[in-house]
């Protein structure tokens, strides 16, 4: 049972090693991609691990900008403050989400290739134009809402934007312009920091991180499988060891009983021998009386019977039974085999 347990554990160790080895090979290919990317572009990755918080930050910017701008835009709207907040949130979403997307697309600014840098520069210029134009339009719209014809505020704002681009008459409209530009800058920075600043590096580095995580999960699972197998084998062996210990504790009494049986067998053989001699002596005496000639010489000798070997005493030798000390060491051997299997699993440190 011990050898069977060790064989099963070694077999599972080979299967686990192969599974972990395949995941390490996958991680190694991802690591090679990072090295190739580094050699080609001349820099190390700086992956951003806070992508979800940045999305929440964008939603926070939309909410804050909408809250501050709502009261400013409410003037001139029939719905009052509620209508101002709804309009402000819509404008804030357009302002910050667009700036966020421009920031996310501007990573080519740091690329080593000239054409990619040029593309990133065009994105930056496009964002600046959008930021200024959009927020000036919103400021002119706020001016028109406070004018004499708020129902046509949109048309008036477009005309003022075309003819008097930088002419903002109301202080609150100026504050609206400043807040819009501020939140647009913050959203652009948030989008730029959404991933590794260098284009393409984020995807490569995340692929490596995912391969490492998959490797660790698979290795953890295989270690758990080996541990469960080890515990099952040790539990089974300990049950057998306890059974043997119980049997060995009863062995002295059993041996004593068999010795007594062997002794009784020998005594019975002796009684049979004496009975046979008595019967032969009776026969010889009757034979002498009936004979007319002298009795043979062997009539004066006792009868000798060949006794069989004592079958009970032959089975009293218990020297071939294994010692409990050797059997009790079985769980330790299985544990050592388990530890060797765990230590033999591949690691990422080898990469």
GROMACS .gro file of N, CA and C in nm, residues 217-316:
model
  300
  217UNK      N    1  -0.265   3.072  -1.039
  217UNK     CA    2  -0.389   3.002  -1.009
  217UNK      C    3  -0.377   2.853  -1.040
  218UNK      N    4  -0.319   2.821  -1.158
  218UNK     CA    5  -0.303   2.681  -1.194
  218UNK      C    6  -0.208   2.611  -1.096
  219UNK      N    7  -0.099   2.678  -1.062
  219UNK     CA    8  -0.004   2.617  -0.968
  219UNK      C    9  -0.069   2.596  -0.832
  220UNK      N   10  -0.146   2.693  -0.787
  220UNK     CA   11  -0.215   2.678  -0.659
  220UNK      C   12  -0.311   2.561  -0.664
  221UNK      N   13  -0.383   2.545  -0.777
  221UNK     CA   14  -0.475   2.434  -0.791
  221UNK      C   15  -0.404   2.299  -0.790
  222UNK      N   16  -0.289   2.291  -0.859
  222UNK     CA   17  -0.215   2.165  -0.861
  222UNK      C   18  -0.155   2.133  -0.725
  223UNK      N   19  -0.109   2.234  -0.655
  223UNK     CA   20  -0.058   2.211  -0.518
  223UNK      C   21  -0.170   2.159  -0.429
  224UNK      N   22  -0.290   2.216  -0.446
  224UNK     CA   23  -0.404   2.169  -0.368
  224UNK      C   24  -0.438   2.025  -0.403
  225UNK      N   25  -0.434   1.990  -0.532
  225UNK     CA   26  -0.463   1.853  -0.573
  225UNK      C   27  -0.362   1.755  -0.512
  226UNK      N   28  -0.234   1.791  -0.516
  226UNK     CA   29  -0.132   1.705  -0.456
  226UNK      C   30  -0.153   1.694  -0.305
  227UNK      N   31  -0.191   1.804  -0.243
  227UNK     CA   32  -0.213   1.801  -0.098
  227UNK      C   33  -0.330   1.710  -0.060
  228UNK      N   34  -0.439   1.717  -0.138
  228UNK     CA   35  -0.555   1.630  -0.111
  228UNK      C   36  -0.516   1.483  -0.129
  229UNK      N   37  -0.441   1.455  -0.236
  229UNK     CA   38  -0.399   1.316  -0.260
  229UNK      C   39  -0.309   1.267  -0.147
  230UNK      N   40  -0.217   1.352  -0.103
  230UNK     CA   41  -0.128   1.314   0.007
  230UNK      C   42  -0.208   1.284   0.133
  231UNK      N   43  -0.304   1.371   0.166
  231UNK     CA   44  -0.384   1.351   0.286
  231UNK      C   45  -0.466   1.222   0.278
  232UNK      N   46  -0.519   1.194   0.159
  232UNK     CA   47  -0.597   1.070   0.143
  232UNK      C   48  -0.509   0.947   0.165
  233UNK      N   49  -0.391   0.948   0.105
  233UNK     CA   50  -0.302   0.832   0.120
  233UNK      C   51  -0.256   0.816   0.265
  234UNK      N   52  -0.222   0.925   0.330
  234UNK     CA   53  -0.175   0.917   0.469
  234UNK      C   54  -0.288   0.869   0.560
  235UNK      N   55  -0.410   0.920   0.534
  235UNK     CA   56  -0.524   0.878   0.617
  235UNK      C   57  -0.548   0.728   0.601
  236UNK      N   58  -0.541   0.680   0.478
  236UNK     CA   59  -0.563   0.537   0.455
  236UNK      C   60  -0.455   0.453   0.521
  237UNK      N   61  -0.329   0.496   0.508
  237UNK     CA   62  -0.219   0.421   0.569
  237UNK      C   63  -0.227   0.423   0.721
  238UNK      N   64  -0.265   0.537   0.776
  238UNK     CA   65  -0.276   0.543   0.922
  238UNK      C   66  -0.386   0.452   0.973
  239UNK      N   67  -0.494   0.438   0.895
  239UNK     CA   68  -0.598   0.343   0.933
  239UNK      C   69  -0.544   0.201   0.935
  240UNK      N   70  -0.463   0.168   0.834
  240UNK     CA   71  -0.403   0.033   0.830
  240UNK      C   72  -0.302   0.014   0.943
  241UNK      N   73  -0.227   0.119   0.972
  241UNK     CA   74  -0.128   0.110   1.081
  241UNK      C   75  -0.199   0.087   1.214
  242UNK      N   76  -0.308   0.160   1.236
  242UNK     CA   77  -0.384   0.140   1.360
  242UNK      C   78  -0.440  -0.002   1.366
  243UNK      N   79  -0.487  -0.053   1.251
  243UNK     CA   80  -0.539  -0.190   1.248
  243UNK      C   81  -0.429  -0.291   1.281
  244UNK      N   82  -0.309  -0.270   1.221
  244UNK     CA   83  -0.197  -0.360   1.249
  244UNK      C   84  -0.156  -0.353   1.395
  245UNK      N   85  -0.154  -0.233   1.449
  245UNK     CA   86  -0.117  -0.219   1.590
  245UNK      C   87  -0.215  -0.295   1.679
  246UNK      N   88  -0.342  -0.289   1.642
  246UNK     CA   89  -0.443  -0.363   1.719
  246UNK      C   90  -0.420  -0.514   1.707
  247UNK      N   91  -0.390  -0.559   1.584
  247UNK     CA   92  -0.365  -0.701   1.563
  247UNK      C   93  -0.239  -0.745   1.637
  248UNK      N   94  -0.134  -0.661   1.633
  248UNK     CA   95  -0.010  -0.697   1.702
  248UNK      C   96  -0.029  -0.704   1.853
  249UNK      N   97  -0.117  -0.621   1.905
  249UNK     CA   98  -0.141  -0.625   2.050
  249UNK      C   99  -0.209  -0.756   2.091
  250UNK      N  100  -0.283  -0.818   1.998
  250UNK     CA  101  -0.350  -0.945   2.026
  250UNK      C  102  -0.262  -1.066   1.992
  251UNK      N  103  -0.150  -1.041   1.925
  251UNK     CA  104  -0.066  -1.150   1.879
  251UNK      C  105  -0.007  -1.234   1.992
  252UNK      N  106   0.045  -1.175   2.101
  252UNK     CA  107   0.102  -1.260   2.208
  252UNK      C  108   0.001  -1.361   2.263
  253UNK      N  109  -0.124  -1.317   2.286
  253UNK     CA  110  -0.225  -1.410   2.336
  253UNK      C  111  -0.252  -1.520   2.235
  254UNK      N  112  -0.256  -1.483   2.106
  254UNK     CA  113  -0.281  -1.583   2.003
  254UNK      C  114  -0.165  -1.684   1.995
  255UNK      N  115  -0.043  -1.633   2.008
  255UNK     CA  116   0.072  -1.723   2.005
  255UNK      C  117   0.071  -1.818   2.125
  256UNK      N  118   0.035  -1.765   2.242
  256UNK     CA  119   0.029  -1.850   2.360
  256UNK      C  120  -0.077  -1.959   2.344
  257UNK      N  121  -0.191  -1.921   2.285
  257UNK     CA  122  -0.295  -2.021   2.262
  257UNK      C  123  -0.248  -2.129   2.168
  258UNK      N  124  -0.175  -2.091   2.064
  258UNK     CA  125  -0.125  -2.190   1.967
  258UNK      C  126  -0.015  -2.276   2.030
  259UNK      N  127   0.066  -2.218   2.118
  259UNK     CA  128   0.166  -2.301   2.187
  259UNK      C  129   0.099  -2.407   2.275
  260UNK      N  130  -0.007  -2.365   2.343
  260UNK     CA  131  -0.080  -2.462   2.425
  260UNK      C  132  -0.139  -2.572   2.338
  261UNK      N  133  -0.191  -2.532   2.221
  261UNK     CA  134  -0.247  -2.631   2.130
  261UNK      C  135  -0.139  -2.727   2.081
  262UNK      N  136  -0.020  -2.673   2.051
  262UNK     CA  137   0.090  -2.758   2.006
  262UNK      C  138   0.132  -2.856   2.116
  263UNK      N  139   0.134  -2.808   2.239
  263UNK     CA  140   0.172  -2.896   2.351
  263UNK      C  141   0.069  -3.007   2.369
  264UNK      N  142  -0.062  -2.971   2.357
  264UNK     CA  143  -0.165  -3.073   2.371
  264UNK      C  144  -0.154  -3.176   2.258
  265UNK      N  145  -0.120  -3.131   2.140
  265UNK     CA  146  -0.103  -3.224   2.027
  265UNK      C  147   0.008  -3.324   2.057
  266UNK      N  148   0.121  -3.276   2.110
  266UNK     CA  149   0.233  -3.363   2.142
  266UNK      C  150   0.195  -3.463   2.252
  267UNK      N  151   0.119  -3.417   2.353
  267UNK     CA  152   0.076  -3.508   2.460
  267UNK      C  153  -0.016  -3.616   2.405
  268UNK      N  154  -0.105  -3.574   2.313
  268UNK     CA  155  -0.195  -3.672   2.252
  268UNK      C  156  -0.117  -3.776   2.172
  269UNK      N  157  -0.013  -3.733   2.102
  269UNK     CA  158   0.070  -3.827   2.028
  269UNK      C  159   0.137  -3.926   2.122
  270UNK      N  160   0.182  -3.877   2.237
  270UNK     CA  161   0.245  -3.966   2.335
  270UNK      C  162   0.145  -4.070   2.389
  271UNK      N  163   0.021  -4.023   2.415
  271UNK     CA  164  -0.082  -4.117   2.466
  271UNK      C  165  -0.114  -4.222   2.360
  272UNK      N  166  -0.121  -4.179   2.234
  272UNK     CA  167  -0.144  -4.276   2.127
  272UNK      C  168  -0.030  -4.379   2.119
  273UNK      N  169   0.094  -4.330   2.139
  273UNK     CA  170   0.209  -4.420   2.137
  273UNK      C  171   0.197  -4.524   2.249
  274UNK      N  172   0.161  -4.476   2.367
  274UNK     CA  173   0.150  -4.570   2.480
  274UNK      C  174   0.035  -4.668   2.457
  275UNK      N  175  -0.075  -4.619   2.402
  275UNK     CA  176  -0.190  -4.707   2.374
  275UNK      C  177  -0.151  -4.814   2.272
  276UNK      N  178  -0.075  -4.771   2.169
  276UNK     CA  179  -0.032  -4.868   2.067
  276UNK      C  180   0.057  -4.975   2.128
  277UNK      N  181   0.153  -4.936   2.216
  277UNK     CA  182   0.241  -5.033   2.280
  277UNK      C  183   0.161  -5.129   2.369
  278UNK      N  184   0.059  -5.076   2.439
  278UNK     CA  185  -0.024  -5.162   2.524
  278UNK      C  186  -0.097  -5.266   2.440
  279UNK      N  187  -0.154  -5.219   2.325
  279UNK     CA  188  -0.225  -5.311   2.237
  279UNK      C  189  -0.130  -5.417   2.180
  280UNK      N  190  -0.008  -5.377   2.139
  280UNK     CA  191   0.089  -5.471   2.083
  280UNK      C  192   0.135  -5.571   2.190
  281UNK      N  193   0.156  -5.522   2.313
  281UNK     CA  194   0.199  -5.612   2.421
  281UNK      C  195   0.091  -5.717   2.451
  282UNK      N  196  -0.036  -5.673   2.446
  282UNK     CA  197  -0.146  -5.768   2.469
  282UNK      C  198  -0.148  -5.873   2.359
  283UNK      N  199  -0.132  -5.829   2.235
  283UNK     CA  200  -0.130  -5.922   2.122
  283UNK      C  201  -0.015  -6.021   2.135
  284UNK      N  202   0.105  -5.975   2.170
  284UNK     CA  203   0.223  -6.062   2.178
  284UNK      C  204   0.207  -6.167   2.288
  285UNK      N  205   0.149  -6.121   2.398
  285UNK     CA  206   0.129  -6.216   2.507
  285UNK      C  207   0.033  -6.329   2.466
  286UNK      N  208  -0.073  -6.293   2.399
  286UNK     CA  209  -0.169  -6.394   2.350
  286UNK      C  210  -0.102  -6.482   2.246
  287UNK      N  211  -0.015  -6.424   2.166
  287UNK     CA  212   0.053  -6.499   2.061
  287UNK      C  213   0.148  -6.600   2.123
  288UNK      N  214   0.218  -6.564   2.229
  288UNK     CA  215   0.312  -6.655   2.293
  288UNK      C  216   0.237  -6.778   2.350
  289UNK      N  217   0.123  -6.749   2.412
  289UNK     CA  218   0.050  -6.861   2.473
  289UNK      C  219  -0.003  -6.958   2.367
  290UNK      N  220  -0.028  -6.904   2.251
  290UNK     CA  221  -0.085  -6.991   2.147
  290UNK      C  222   0.023  -7.057   2.061
  291UNK      N  223   0.146  -7.017   2.074
  291UNK     CA  224   0.252  -7.069   1.988
  291UNK      C  225   0.306  -7.203   2.043
  292UNK      N  226   0.352  -7.286   1.953
  292UNK     CA  227   0.421  -7.410   1.994
  292UNK      C  228   0.572  -7.395   1.983
  293UNK      N  229   0.610  -7.285   1.920
  293UNK     CA  230   0.754  -7.255   1.903
  293UNK      C  231   0.787  -7.126   1.976
  294UNK      N  232   0.916  -7.100   1.997
  294UNK     CA  233   0.953  -6.976   2.068
  294UNK      C  234   0.909  -6.852   1.989
  295UNK      N  235   0.876  -6.743   2.065
  295UNK     CA  236   0.834  -6.615   2.001
  295UNK      C  237   0.953  -6.548   1.935
  296UNK      N  238   0.929  -6.472   1.832
  296UNK     CA  239   1.038  -6.398   1.766
  296UNK      C  240   1.106  -6.304   1.866
  297UNK      N  241   1.230  -6.273   1.835
  297UNK     CA  242   1.309  -6.189   1.926
  297UNK      C  243   1.251  -6.047   1.939
  298UNK      N  244   1.190  -5.996   1.832
  298UNK     CA  245   1.143  -5.855   1.837
  298UNK      C  246   1.018  -5.841   1.924
  299UNK      N  247   0.962  -5.957   1.970
  299UNK     CA  248   0.847  -5.946   2.058
  299UNK      C  249   0.886  -5.881   2.191
  300UNK      N  250   1.014  -5.884   2.219
  300UNK     CA  251   1.058  -5.822   2.345
  300UNK      C  252   1.090  -5.675   2.332
  301UNK      N  253   1.082  -5.618   2.212
  301UNK     CA  254   1.113  -5.475   2.190
  301UNK      C  255   0.984  -5.392   2.188
  302UNK      N  256   0.992  -5.267   2.235
  302UNK     CA  257   0.872  -5.179   2.229
  302UNK      C  258   0.844  -5.138   2.085
  303UNK      N  259   0.717  -5.103   2.062
  303UNK     CA  260   0.677  -5.056   1.928
  303UNK      C  261   0.725  -4.913   1.909
  304UNK      N  262   0.786  -4.884   1.795
  304UNK     CA  263   0.833  -4.747   1.762
  304UNK      C  264   0.751  -4.695   1.645
  305UNK      N  265   0.677  -4.585   1.669
  305UNK     CA  266   0.594  -4.524   1.565
  305UNK      C  267   0.657  -4.393   1.518
  306UNK      N  268   0.658  -4.373   1.388
  306UNK     CA  269   0.711  -4.247   1.332
  306UNK      C  270   0.603  -4.139   1.346
  307UNK      N  271   0.628  -4.044   1.435
  307UNK     CA  272   0.530  -3.938   1.458
  307UNK      C  273   0.543  -3.828   1.350
  308UNK      N  274   0.431  -3.773   1.302
  308UNK     CA  275   0.438  -3.660   1.207
  308UNK      C  276   0.486  -3.533   1.277
  309UNK      N  277   0.533  -3.438   1.194
  309UNK     CA  278   0.574  -3.309   1.252
  309UNK      C  279   0.453  -3.236   1.309
  310UNK      N  280   0.481  -3.163   1.414
  310UNK     CA  281   0.374  -3.087   1.479
  310UNK      C  282   0.330  -2.972   1.388
  311UNK      N  283   0.210  -2.978   1.325
  311UNK     CA  284   0.170  -2.872   1.232
  311UNK      C  285   0.142  -2.739   1.301
  312UNK      N  286   0.107  -2.739   1.423
  312UNK     CA  287   0.078  -2.615   1.494
  312UNK      C  288   0.207  -2.543   1.530
  313UNK      N  289   0.306  -2.619   1.579
  313UNK     CA  290   0.430  -2.556   1.621
  313UNK      C  291   0.507  -2.498   1.503
  314UNK      N  292   0.489  -2.556   1.383
  314UNK     CA  293   0.560  -2.505   1.266
  314UNK      C  294   0.515  -2.363   1.231
  315UNK      N  295   0.392  -2.325   1.264
  315UNK     CA  296   0.338  -2.193   1.229
  315UNK      C  297   0.351  -2.092   1.341
  316UNK      N  298   0.431  -2.125   1.441
  316UNK     CA  299   0.448  -2.031   1.551
  316UNK      C  300   0.555  -1.926   1.523
   0.00000   0.00000   0.00000
